[in-house]
XYZ file of C-alpha atoms in Angstrom:
738
model
C -143.227 1.224 38.810
C -142.404 -1.942 39.229
C -141.447 -4.604 36.848
C -140.664 -8.333 36.756
C -139.295 -10.504 35.224
C -142.268 -12.474 35.132
C -142.753 -15.781 32.487
C -142.634 -16.367 29.077
C -146.403 -18.450 29.207
C -149.030 -18.159 28.474
C -148.412 -15.721 25.679
C -150.790 -12.286 25.964
C -151.853 -10.320 28.803
C -152.808 -12.331 31.750
C -154.113 -11.204 35.524
C -154.060 -13.536 38.097
C -156.004 -11.689 40.673
C -153.149 -9.632 41.794
C -151.145 -8.204 38.934
C -150.369 -8.711 35.261
C -147.790 -10.989 33.526
C -147.412 -10.477 29.923
C -145.757 -12.426 26.868
C -145.442 -11.722 22.669
C -143.480 -13.805 20.997
C -140.850 -12.402 18.366
C -138.227 -14.093 16.555
C -136.973 -11.812 14.771
C -137.077 -8.373 17.159
C -134.151 -6.948 19.675
C -135.752 -5.040 21.635
C -139.347 -4.912 22.622
C -141.067 -2.046 24.528
C -144.315 -2.595 26.335
C -146.577 0.246 25.986
C -149.205 1.095 28.845
C -152.397 3.866 27.799
C -154.487 6.409 30.872
C -156.808 9.401 30.341
C -154.191 11.798 30.789
C -155.809 14.715 33.417
C -154.058 17.051 31.994
C -154.730 17.123 27.993
C -158.006 16.886 25.416
C -161.137 14.889 25.957
C -159.663 11.603 24.645
C -155.784 12.099 25.168
C -153.926 9.831 26.739
C -150.036 9.517 28.930
C -148.094 6.766 27.003
C -145.964 5.188 29.261
C -143.337 2.832 28.003
C -142.427 -0.481 29.628
C -138.863 -1.906 28.520
C -138.399 -5.386 28.463
C -135.615 -7.273 29.351
C -136.695 -11.227 29.926
C -136.562 -13.668 26.812
C -137.502 -17.675 26.585
C -136.957 -18.679 23.272
C -138.640 -16.070 21.356
C -140.687 -15.366 24.177
C -140.164 -11.327 25.533
C -142.119 -10.945 28.853
C -142.555 -9.147 32.457
C -144.916 -9.280 35.799
C -147.181 -5.984 36.575
C -147.966 -5.780 39.991
C -149.798 -2.870 39.271
C -151.427 -3.795 35.928
C -155.306 -4.692 36.912
C -158.372 -4.713 33.863
C -158.999 -2.239 32.345
C -155.603 -1.435 31.114
C -155.330 -0.102 27.564
C -152.039 -1.845 26.452
C -149.259 -2.128 22.898
C -146.268 -3.374 21.664
C -143.207 -1.833 19.923
C -140.959 -3.772 18.609
C -137.084 -2.718 17.347
C -136.451 -5.012 14.762
C -134.738 -5.365 11.307
C -136.420 -3.249 8.439
C -135.875 -5.303 5.266
C -138.685 -5.969 3.415
C -136.959 -7.752 0.439
C -136.619 -10.369 3.050
C -139.274 -10.227 5.217
C -138.785 -7.704 7.756
C -140.968 -5.827 8.972
C -139.872 -4.423 12.060
C -140.959 -0.267 12.937
C -140.693 0.247 17.182
C -143.287 4.052 15.535
C -145.727 1.322 14.994
C -147.930 0.775 17.657
C -148.849 -2.650 17.905
C -151.767 -4.879 18.773
C -150.965 -8.021 21.144
C -151.977 -11.473 18.396
C -153.420 -11.844 22.604
C -155.363 -9.415 23.259
C -158.550 -10.574 25.258
C -160.155 -7.380 24.443
C -159.956 -3.858 22.836
C -160.161 -0.731 22.913
C -161.348 2.046 20.364
C -161.757 1.762 16.200
C -158.357 2.804 14.450
C -159.830 5.219 12.744
C -156.881 5.219 9.235
C -154.660 7.614 9.356
C -151.625 7.390 7.342
C -149.039 6.952 10.361
C -150.944 2.710 10.246
C -148.846 2.833 6.992
C -145.844 1.408 7.021
C -144.751 3.801 3.966
C -145.585 7.578 2.341
C -148.817 7.256 0.244
C -147.309 7.827 -3.535
C -144.876 5.687 -2.672
C -144.259 2.285 -2.135
C -140.545 2.388 -1.394
C -140.161 4.468 1.219
C -140.398 3.858 4.969
C -143.270 5.714 7.057
C -141.919 6.442 10.971
C -144.816 8.781 12.029
C -146.264 7.584 15.649
C -149.577 5.515 15.122
C -150.301 5.485 19.226
C -153.258 7.837 18.462
C -154.969 5.960 15.998
C -154.775 2.499 17.045
C -156.516 0.212 18.528
C -155.955 -1.216 21.922
C -155.257 -4.044 24.473
C -157.261 -4.475 27.203
C -156.155 -6.190 30.617
C -159.700 -8.498 31.695
C -160.379 -9.721 34.535
C -160.920 -13.738 33.530
C -162.697 -14.697 36.745
C -166.727 -15.093 36.010
C -169.046 -17.326 37.686
C -170.767 -19.714 34.646
C -173.492 -21.155 37.939
C -173.091 -24.464 36.565
C -172.546 -23.843 33.270
C -172.782 -27.889 30.799
C -172.601 -27.879 27.214
C -175.300 -29.682 25.961
C -173.255 -31.567 23.823
C -175.729 -32.386 21.403
C -175.179 -35.523 18.818
C -174.248 -34.246 15.135
C -177.262 -36.558 14.308
C -179.279 -34.600 16.672
C -177.965 -30.669 15.177
C -179.862 -28.039 13.621
C -177.444 -25.414 13.062
C -178.883 -21.728 11.835
C -176.369 -19.881 10.822
C -177.114 -15.987 12.186
C -175.396 -12.780 12.701
C -175.291 -11.804 16.064
C -175.706 -7.882 14.215
C -177.352 -8.547 11.568
C -180.419 -10.808 13.839
C -181.724 -8.847 16.806
C -180.930 -4.915 15.426
C -184.522 -4.840 15.030
C -185.954 -7.041 17.105
C -189.780 -4.631 18.889
C -188.855 -7.366 21.738
C -185.224 -6.320 22.041
C -184.290 -3.023 24.639
C -182.872 -0.090 21.866
C -179.567 -0.691 24.477
C -179.717 -3.947 23.770
C -180.302 -4.598 19.277
C -176.498 -5.337 17.873
C -175.242 -7.367 21.000
C -174.446 -9.646 22.908
C -176.687 -9.484 25.943
C -179.356 -8.706 22.225
C -178.867 -11.459 21.921
C -179.017 -13.683 24.807
C -182.491 -11.569 25.162
C -185.852 -13.913 25.233
C -187.566 -13.520 22.256
C -184.918 -14.247 20.261
C -183.677 -17.029 22.504
C -187.572 -18.632 21.962
C -187.735 -18.081 18.400
C -184.424 -20.065 17.921
C -186.362 -22.974 20.025
C -189.700 -22.621 17.820
C -187.829 -23.859 14.940
C -185.392 -27.140 16.167
C -182.217 -24.654 16.685
C -179.527 -26.775 18.415
C -176.865 -24.475 18.007
C -176.443 -21.077 16.769
C -173.312 -19.908 14.008
C -172.127 -16.576 14.059
C -170.720 -14.930 12.015
C -167.558 -13.742 12.874
C -167.144 -12.297 16.205
C -162.707 -11.705 16.897
C -162.201 -8.368 17.578
C -161.979 -7.529 13.436
C -161.685 -4.161 11.024
C -163.952 -1.773 9.711
C -162.161 -1.342 6.206
C -160.423 2.290 4.786
C -161.858 1.718 1.567
C -165.155 0.921 3.056
C -165.744 3.467 5.301
C -164.715 6.393 1.562
C -167.392 4.912 0.549
C -169.831 5.211 3.447
C -170.193 1.637 3.544
C -169.244 -0.749 6.488
C -167.805 -3.600 6.995
C -170.701 -6.445 8.492
C -169.241 -9.840 7.310
C -166.365 -9.529 10.039
C -164.439 -11.515 7.252
C -160.890 -9.437 8.701
C -160.142 -10.472 11.534
C -157.482 -8.569 14.075
C -157.510 -10.285 17.419
C -157.795 -13.549 17.570
C -158.598 -13.398 21.473
C -161.078 -11.303 21.320
C -164.372 -11.117 21.183
C -165.836 -8.531 18.956
C -165.926 -5.457 20.422
C -168.390 -2.738 19.402
C -171.262 -5.622 19.397
C -171.161 -6.018 23.579
C -174.126 -3.262 25.233
C -171.147 -2.280 27.918
C -168.269 -1.989 26.580
C -169.689 0.909 23.797
C -168.802 3.436 26.130
C -165.287 4.596 26.005
C -165.531 6.753 27.613
C -166.871 4.557 31.437
C -163.325 2.998 32.789
C -165.109 0.658 34.507
C -166.992 -0.412 30.504
C -163.003 -1.784 29.583
C -163.606 -5.446 28.876
C -166.459 -5.663 29.699
C -167.426 -7.260 25.636
C -165.457 -10.544 27.879
C -168.577 -11.233 30.565
C -171.137 -9.912 27.861
C -169.999 -13.104 25.694
C -169.757 -15.244 28.457
C -173.371 -14.411 29.083
C -174.541 -15.026 26.322
C -173.093 -18.307 25.756
C -174.723 -19.205 29.221
C -177.893 -18.063 28.067
C -178.180 -20.533 24.849
C -176.043 -23.173 26.957
C -179.689 -23.100 29.574
C -182.102 -23.177 26.623
C -179.641 -26.590 24.371
C -178.250 -24.573 22.717
C -175.338 -24.504 21.629
C -172.946 -21.533 20.630
C -170.322 -22.381 17.271
C -168.170 -20.104 15.972
C -167.256 -19.232 12.548
C -163.171 -17.912 12.821
C -161.012 -16.857 10.320
C -157.652 -18.199 10.741
C -156.287 -18.118 7.135
C -155.335 -14.333 6.874
C -155.837 -10.915 9.064
C -156.781 -7.923 9.122
C -153.541 -6.624 7.272
C -153.675 -6.556 3.736
C -150.961 -7.416 1.132
C -147.532 -4.942 1.937
C -149.418 -1.969 0.196
C -151.315 -2.812 3.878
C -151.251 -1.216 7.399
C -148.843 -2.174 10.194
C -151.196 -2.936 12.888
C -149.662 -5.539 14.836
C -148.486 -9.693 12.952
C -146.357 -7.346 10.339
C -144.141 -5.598 12.743
C -144.363 -7.883 15.390
C -142.571 -11.254 13.181
C -143.169 -10.690 9.419
C -142.173 -13.628 7.952
C -143.532 -16.306 11.331
C -146.225 -15.448 10.920
C -147.149 -14.602 6.979
C -146.718 -16.725 3.880
C -144.248 -14.917 2.142
C -143.604 -15.128 -1.468
C -140.438 -17.096 -1.812
C -138.165 -15.601 -3.863
C -139.696 -12.634 -3.377
C -140.390 -11.412 0.557
C -141.733 -8.140 0.231
C -144.419 -9.508 -0.568
C -147.507 -12.368 0.627
C -149.286 -15.625 -0.840
C -152.813 -14.742 -1.475
C -154.620 -18.438 -1.465
C -157.756 -16.138 0.577
C -158.085 -13.758 -1.352
C -157.795 -10.653 1.245
C -153.823 -9.987 0.838
C -152.292 -13.014 3.205
C -152.278 -16.051 4.848
C -150.973 -17.159 7.383
C -148.030 -19.305 7.891
C -149.455 -22.025 8.762
C -146.100 -24.439 8.551
C -144.843 -22.482 11.456
C -144.167 -23.543 14.661
C -146.075 -20.218 16.399
C -148.635 -19.364 13.990
C -149.511 -23.259 15.138
C -149.709 -21.822 18.079
C -151.479 -18.713 18.339
C -154.407 -20.603 16.013
C -154.312 -23.839 18.773
C -153.858 -21.185 21.383
C -157.285 -19.083 20.533
C -159.346 -22.468 19.557
C -158.603 -23.631 23.367
C -159.173 -20.230 24.779
C -162.985 -19.907 23.285
C -163.827 -23.544 23.844
C -162.010 -23.313 27.727
C -162.667 -19.510 28.833
C -165.862 -18.815 26.633
C -166.737 -21.977 26.213
C -169.086 -22.261 23.241
C -169.495 -25.529 21.417
C -167.225 -25.708 17.607
C -166.018 -23.149 15.299
C -166.636 -22.996 11.169
C -163.395 -22.693 9.583
C -163.383 -19.897 6.797
C -161.487 -21.389 3.895
C -159.846 -24.231 5.829
C -158.432 -25.639 2.217
C -155.621 -22.519 3.350
C -154.799 -24.080 6.881
C -154.321 -27.368 5.161
C -151.247 -25.705 2.516
C -148.301 -26.291 4.386
C -146.189 -26.331 0.970
C -148.234 -25.657 -2.231
C -150.890 -28.273 -1.921
C -153.622 -28.673 -0.630
C -152.589 -31.945 2.352
C -155.211 -32.855 4.564
C -152.309 -35.117 6.670
C -151.662 -31.080 7.505
C -149.822 -30.320 10.462
C -152.299 -28.308 11.261
C -155.386 -31.488 11.423
C -152.163 -33.339 12.889
C -152.348 -30.685 16.480
C -156.801 -30.703 16.256
C -156.426 -34.350 15.833
C -154.524 -34.771 18.609
C -155.406 -31.663 20.724
C -157.562 -32.538 24.587
C -159.965 -29.995 24.253
C -160.321 -28.649 20.293
C -160.480 -32.774 19.680
C -164.271 -32.845 21.524
C -165.988 -29.842 20.053
C -167.980 -29.759 16.589
C -165.296 -29.168 13.652
C -166.390 -27.876 10.324
C -165.610 -27.077 7.463
C -165.483 -24.663 4.707
C -163.403 -26.632 2.114
C -162.729 -24.436 -0.122
C -160.067 -21.605 -0.340
C -159.458 -19.278 -4.212
C -155.972 -20.968 -4.654
C -155.704 -23.808 -6.945
C -156.704 -27.289 -6.373
C -158.778 -25.494 -2.599
C -162.685 -27.223 -3.227
C -162.442 -30.067 -0.821
C -165.311 -31.358 -0.184
C -165.429 -34.780 0.959
C -161.661 -34.129 1.744
C -161.351 -33.758 6.049
C -160.435 -35.906 8.110
C -162.718 -37.791 9.186
C -162.998 -35.949 12.813
C -164.890 -32.653 10.190
C -167.480 -32.294 9.121
C -168.224 -29.736 6.002
C -170.241 -27.426 4.194
C -171.194 -29.349 1.493
C -171.045 -27.002 -1.439
C -172.999 -30.056 -3.840
C -175.843 -30.463 -1.415
C -176.721 -26.922 -2.033
C -176.118 -26.703 -5.823
C -178.161 -30.192 -6.944
C -181.442 -29.387 -3.961
C -180.817 -25.285 -6.181
C -180.781 -26.951 -9.768
C -183.570 -30.251 -8.164
C -185.647 -27.367 -7.723
C -185.887 -25.007 -10.998
C -186.436 -27.933 -12.299
C -182.976 -29.047 -13.813
C -182.538 -32.905 -14.194
C -180.771 -34.075 -11.194
C -182.426 -37.064 -9.958
C -179.388 -39.641 -9.937
C -177.388 -36.200 -8.270
C -180.463 -35.092 -5.939
C -180.762 -38.773 -4.443
C -177.181 -38.890 -3.688
C -177.857 -35.774 -0.852
C -181.092 -36.998 0.012
C -179.781 -39.967 1.414
C -176.483 -38.266 3.001
C -173.840 -37.496 0.081
C -172.003 -40.981 0.517
C -169.789 -40.682 -2.859
C -168.016 -37.829 -0.675
C -167.822 -39.046 3.113
C -168.472 -43.137 2.749
C -165.137 -43.068 1.421
C -163.221 -41.317 4.016
C -164.917 -43.862 7.377
C -167.085 -40.346 7.598
C -170.808 -41.354 8.676
C -173.196 -38.508 6.937
C -173.148 -36.155 9.300
C -169.762 -35.046 8.362
C -172.164 -33.514 5.104
C -173.659 -29.704 6.315
C -176.365 -29.883 4.146
C -178.023 -26.022 2.678
C -179.094 -23.863 0.232
C -178.179 -20.653 1.460
C -176.129 -19.219 3.464
C -174.614 -15.538 4.106
C -172.911 -15.812 0.809
C -175.058 -15.288 -1.475
C -179.188 -14.733 -1.978
C -181.294 -15.796 0.226
C -183.585 -18.038 0.623
C -186.882 -15.879 -0.335
C -184.580 -13.572 -2.796
C -183.380 -17.376 -4.791
C -186.078 -17.925 -5.220
C -187.564 -13.956 -6.446
C -184.257 -13.383 -8.651
C -182.410 -13.987 -11.995
C -179.649 -11.929 -11.491
C -177.590 -10.145 -8.345
C -178.688 -7.127 -7.945
C -175.154 -5.538 -5.818
C -175.687 -2.048 -7.258
C -175.087 -0.563 -3.514
C -172.170 -2.122 -2.630
C -170.453 0.482 -4.973
C -168.227 -2.057 -7.108
C -170.572 -1.492 -10.469
C -172.550 -5.150 -9.620
C -168.812 -6.201 -10.898
C -168.626 -8.709 -7.099
C -170.795 -11.826 -5.896
C -171.458 -14.566 -7.452
C -173.373 -14.959 -11.348
C -174.479 -17.737 -11.480
C -176.482 -18.592 -9.168
C -178.410 -21.389 -9.782
C -181.988 -19.334 -8.850
C -185.391 -18.627 -10.484
C -187.005 -15.672 -10.808
C -190.904 -18.038 -11.169
C -191.071 -15.251 -14.617
C -190.928 -11.935 -12.523
C -187.565 -10.258 -11.614
C -188.251 -8.827 -7.678
C -191.186 -7.752 -6.746
C -194.089 -9.153 -8.332
C -198.193 -8.904 -7.496
C -199.135 -11.836 -9.582
C -200.470 -13.772 -7.417
C -199.203 -16.930 -8.936
C -195.703 -16.128 -9.237
C -195.815 -15.125 -5.057
C -197.814 -18.649 -5.058
C -195.073 -20.476 -6.531
C -192.350 -18.749 -4.796
C -194.096 -19.449 -1.584
C -193.862 -22.741 -1.920
C -189.999 -23.733 -3.547
C -189.419 -22.127 -0.664
C -191.529 -24.875 1.349
C -190.136 -27.057 -1.089
C -185.917 -26.490 0.040
C -187.200 -26.334 3.591
C -188.822 -29.412 4.135
C -185.603 -31.065 1.085
C -183.432 -29.667 3.745
C -184.045 -30.263 6.874
C -186.066 -33.967 5.967
C -182.222 -34.691 4.177
C -179.696 -37.183 5.784
C -177.024 -34.949 7.186
C -177.090 -31.936 9.637
C -179.248 -29.055 8.119
C -177.830 -25.428 8.776
C -180.610 -22.644 8.339
C -179.611 -18.917 6.956
C -181.098 -16.736 9.554
C -184.016 -15.553 7.964
C -185.068 -17.795 5.750
C -187.624 -19.507 8.128
C -189.307 -15.776 7.182
C -188.655 -14.798 3.686
C -186.459 -12.374 5.020
C -184.915 -10.685 1.365
C -181.946 -8.654 0.997
C -183.401 -7.549 -2.211
C -181.261 -9.537 -4.856
C -178.041 -7.862 -2.907
C -175.997 -12.019 -3.349
C -172.967 -10.035 -1.031
C -174.069 -7.971 1.365
C -170.718 -7.757 2.855
C -170.768 -4.865 3.193
C -174.402 -3.734 3.878
C -174.692 -2.625 7.927
C -177.463 -1.251 6.929
C -181.403 -2.796 6.144
C -180.629 -4.800 3.188
C -179.296 -7.300 5.813
C -181.160 -6.811 9.125
C -183.817 -9.713 9.590
C -186.919 -7.542 9.752
C -189.211 -8.922 12.330
C -191.618 -7.337 11.818
C -192.511 -8.642 8.687
C -191.807 -12.345 8.790
C -193.680 -14.311 6.713
C -195.441 -16.087 10.315
C -197.337 -19.014 8.626
C -193.330 -19.747 7.364
C -192.057 -19.499 9.988
C -194.902 -22.054 11.306
C -194.151 -24.306 8.915
C -190.688 -24.596 9.044
C -190.554 -25.279 12.916
C -193.240 -27.974 11.818
C -190.573 -30.100 10.199
C -187.868 -29.842 12.296
C -190.577 -30.901 14.193
C -190.766 -33.717 12.467
C -187.388 -34.330 11.826
C -187.026 -34.386 15.621
C -189.402 -36.890 16.638
C -187.849 -39.701 13.603
C -184.692 -40.610 13.657
C -186.039 -42.298 10.525
C -184.503 -38.613 9.283
C -181.471 -38.632 11.888
C -179.442 -41.852 10.874
C -176.060 -42.791 12.158
C -174.791 -44.478 9.519
C -175.158 -44.675 5.574
C -177.958 -46.645 4.483
C -176.949 -50.405 2.361
C -179.735 -51.795 0.949
C -179.519 -54.467 2.530
C -183.216 -55.737 3.506
C -185.388 -56.002 6.437
C -188.116 -57.445 8.211
C -191.342 -54.668 7.488
C -194.739 -55.036 7.460
C -197.345 -56.518 10.253
C -195.723 -58.423 12.038
C -192.007 -58.820 10.087
C -194.075 -60.521 6.616
C -192.592 -58.354 4.727
C -188.702 -57.796 3.645
C -188.176 -54.069 2.114
C -184.816 -52.741 1.617
C -184.315 -49.761 4.372
C -184.132 -47.015 1.188
C -186.051 -48.028 -1.771
C -186.391 -45.457 -4.552
C -189.968 -45.537 -5.810
C -191.507 -44.230 -9.143
C -194.935 -42.405 -9.600
C -196.424 -45.489 -10.503
C -195.281 -47.092 -6.843
C -192.540 -49.707 -8.183
C -188.947 -49.237 -7.423
C -186.933 -47.509 -9.699
C -184.564 -49.164 -12.360
C -182.179 -48.166 -14.305
C -183.833 -46.679 -16.942
C -185.623 -44.507 -14.763
C -182.429 -42.611 -13.229
C -181.871 -41.758 -17.258
C -183.611 -38.278 -18.964
C -185.159 -35.677 -17.532
C -186.891 -37.163 -15.092
C -188.058 -34.771 -12.370
C -189.767 -36.888 -10.312
C -188.465 -38.407 -7.118
C -190.299 -40.997 -4.696
C -188.496 -41.846 -1.512
C -189.182 -45.692 0.698
C -187.704 -44.945 4.190
C -187.996 -48.373 6.469
C -188.594 -47.277 9.924
C -187.312 -51.093 10.436
C -184.140 -50.414 9.320
C -182.049 -48.023 11.223
C -179.072 -49.582 12.260
C -176.860 -48.979 15.546
C -178.386 -48.765 18.740
C -180.206 -45.882 20.923
C -178.225 -44.506 23.794
C -179.654 -47.299 25.930
C -178.089 -50.223 24.208
C -181.666 -50.500 22.812
C -183.038 -50.936 18.439
C -184.053 -48.013 17.083
C -187.344 -48.493 15.594
C -189.543 -45.085 13.521
C -192.753 -45.699 11.129
C -191.912 -45.565 7.878
C -192.335 -43.060 5.675
C -192.688 -42.375 1.575
C -191.701 -39.306 0.559
C -192.071 -37.248 -2.620
C -191.116 -34.698 -4.723
C -192.097 -33.756 -8.165
C -189.653 -30.165 -9.424
C -191.669 -30.102 -13.294
C -194.569 -28.090 -14.068
C -196.746 -30.116 -14.315
C -199.006 -32.012 -12.747
C -198.316 -36.071 -12.313
C -200.062 -39.581 -11.087
C -198.872 -40.908 -7.953
C -199.531 -44.364 -6.869
C -198.331 -45.273 -3.039
C -196.334 -47.940 -3.194
C -198.675 -51.843 -2.103
C -199.602 -53.039 0.943
C -196.456 -54.504 1.308
C -194.516 -50.760 2.388
C -197.845 -49.477 5.071
C -201.327 -50.445 4.586
C -202.688 -46.985 5.685
C -200.823 -44.352 4.467
C -200.977 -40.339 6.891
C -200.407 -37.199 4.872
C -197.808 -35.636 7.214
C -195.985 -32.155 4.737
C -198.785 -31.106 1.627
C -196.085 -27.839 0.423
C -198.907 -27.993 -2.237
C -201.780 -28.333 0.222
C -204.059 -31.316 -1.927
C -204.627 -34.164 0.940
C -206.655 -34.333 4.076
C -204.242 -35.397 6.359
C -206.730 -36.611 8.580
C -207.192 -39.452 5.960
C -206.020 -41.859 5.794
C -204.429 -43.214 2.179
C -204.397 -47.056 1.119
C -201.769 -48.955 -0.523
C -202.095 -48.699 -3.608
C -203.825 -46.040 -3.892
C -203.912 -43.142 -6.983
C -203.534 -39.191 -6.829
C -202.370 -36.289 -7.966
C -198.493 -34.881 -7.400
C -198.980 -31.586 -8.502
C -196.361 -29.378 -9.857
C -193.817 -28.283 -7.992
C -194.295 -30.041 -4.849
C -193.306 -32.243 -1.558
C -195.659 -35.427 -0.013
C -194.475 -37.022 2.838
C -196.411 -39.872 3.910
C -196.466 -41.350 7.258
C -197.317 -44.950 8.348
C -201.312 -44.779 9.579
C -201.729 -45.147 13.222
C -204.291 -45.049 15.508
C -204.678 -41.765 17.395
C -204.599 -42.950 20.716
C -207.322 -43.867 23.289
C -208.806 -40.875 25.192
C -207.554 -41.827 28.740
C -209.933 -41.173 31.974
C -209.010 -39.750 34.393
C -211.535 -39.395 36.475
C -212.898 -40.454 40.020
C -215.415 -42.194 38.519
C -212.863 -44.341 36.480
C -211.166 -44.928 39.519
C -214.406 -46.452 41.037
C -214.840 -48.647 38.642
C -210.748 -49.933 38.314
C -211.524 -51.187 42.135
C -214.584 -52.502 41.452
C -212.510 -55.146 38.645
C -210.370 -56.010 40.988
C -212.545 -56.875 43.851
C -211.324 -53.858 46.496
C -212.708 -51.029 48.473
């Protein structure tokens, strides 16, 4: 075999059309072997031969070579020779085959043989030198060339964005219109039936739960369960192979690496529909766990470079993530890995942004969370990564980890305070002031750092917790299926079962649950900021009260398309259209409370936002105190700050929104004529108003308990256009022409 020196950059296995360059960073290594795997024609089915290539070229701790014979589909791994001294953070052992951290595709699952571990079970201090190659996931050389056919990123502004958090498998596995062989895959996600559903909802960005190659935990497999969520990453460059229809056949050489092409095709299909693809990424930890975890990649390559170790005993790992380890963002090569991965997914895979799991862990250079951490500086300076959507999950499990509102200006954040406020309000807690702040864009969290309302990613539910239907159906979690005696998952859910725990035949209970779901969806979509829907919430998806389905890769978690609440889907789509059609709900700036001209011919002056008492007057200081559960909100369509895309003013209709979270009906008086002379009901979750009837200023209405009413300034219907031949003749006659 010909072995050429190759180059130290780029890291990973890079095919150039002729051969493949291999490059691996390890500062601690004394020797590195590249291991090539091929089918053994004389062995049993599935048997492989291993060919080892010594890497003799080293530049700046990067070991490299170029193999003219290595083509796409070639399977490979590494063996790193170096010091074994766990007490000093050194865990090299050449008997352990290691996955390339930069592998762009993988082949085969880990089978959890004891050889994958660095010690013999029962003796943590021992050293296990059994060869792990036959039981390891292998890297695959991929063909990077792909015809994007002029693919263009939608680049939807944050203000116009509607995020849909989805799981590749969960969303598509039970879809009756998706061919069976494509269900649960990237190709299934790109199917026209799925894409059309997203378009109907007005979704502009699909946020995919982890698709980086992750590991099936042995502890779950032993229980007959599987890692469903995917927060157990091993390969930061490789699309998860199980989600590829093309890469499932391990025996077909042509299938190796096809997950890359299939993922790209999915992105291209989404872009064609105007939908951005955002990835939920897990750079805070890896699948190797703590000191008792397996040696799969980073541990055996350069443990101290990749992981945060306990300073006074480096055999152990700092754990800010609850997973056993934390990536070492203080080390330049770990930072390079993260940044190279982000750039790769943007430039080569064409994704449009990232949601960072436990993002606070990435800001821990030393102990505290630091918004000026090197990671944020690198993102700010990077010409590629800085230009895509960046969403932080602004917490981790370490001290000071809850950082809502604490991220740099370039970032948006999952707003956990929005979630809690909306849940509390709709279960009847007296939270008027807090609720008003969340409806108006959470300026208390973001304005002081120079950010705008779209910094708030608003959500009521997410993958980690109850679905919306379960939120209104269960007071308690029901996680018995997880095999942890119900001890897992959040116990304080701010949920409300409406008087019956779980399924019910009571018509009134079902009616109120259906209304509350609509109340929350309307609240979410009409709040200032960026709304995020959890997949299936638009159709009443249930998990049977399980609020921690991390291990439920089955029908508990999957979306049952044949059981969707179709009217709820239509309601969600209608509210989403209202938001899309009216910039009033998509403001680029926070409300100022300043007055602007409104009313007929601009004769009146009103604030850009007015909080209304049910009796029609503006709220006063004393009205915010006590146990009030009714809130009115006037949005002045003439008070929208900023300019449209052509530099003109943004003008919209006026809106009044009324929220009644109490059980009792209240008397509602519409505001006086200076707000608007007539109103039309465009959303009424209680269904008591006629949208065709104009409601006069000062009219007294009944606002039913636990309902949302949205009123729009009345507009006369457009006159019917006569496009007939006779109409043309009449017009010509009027002009004296023939």
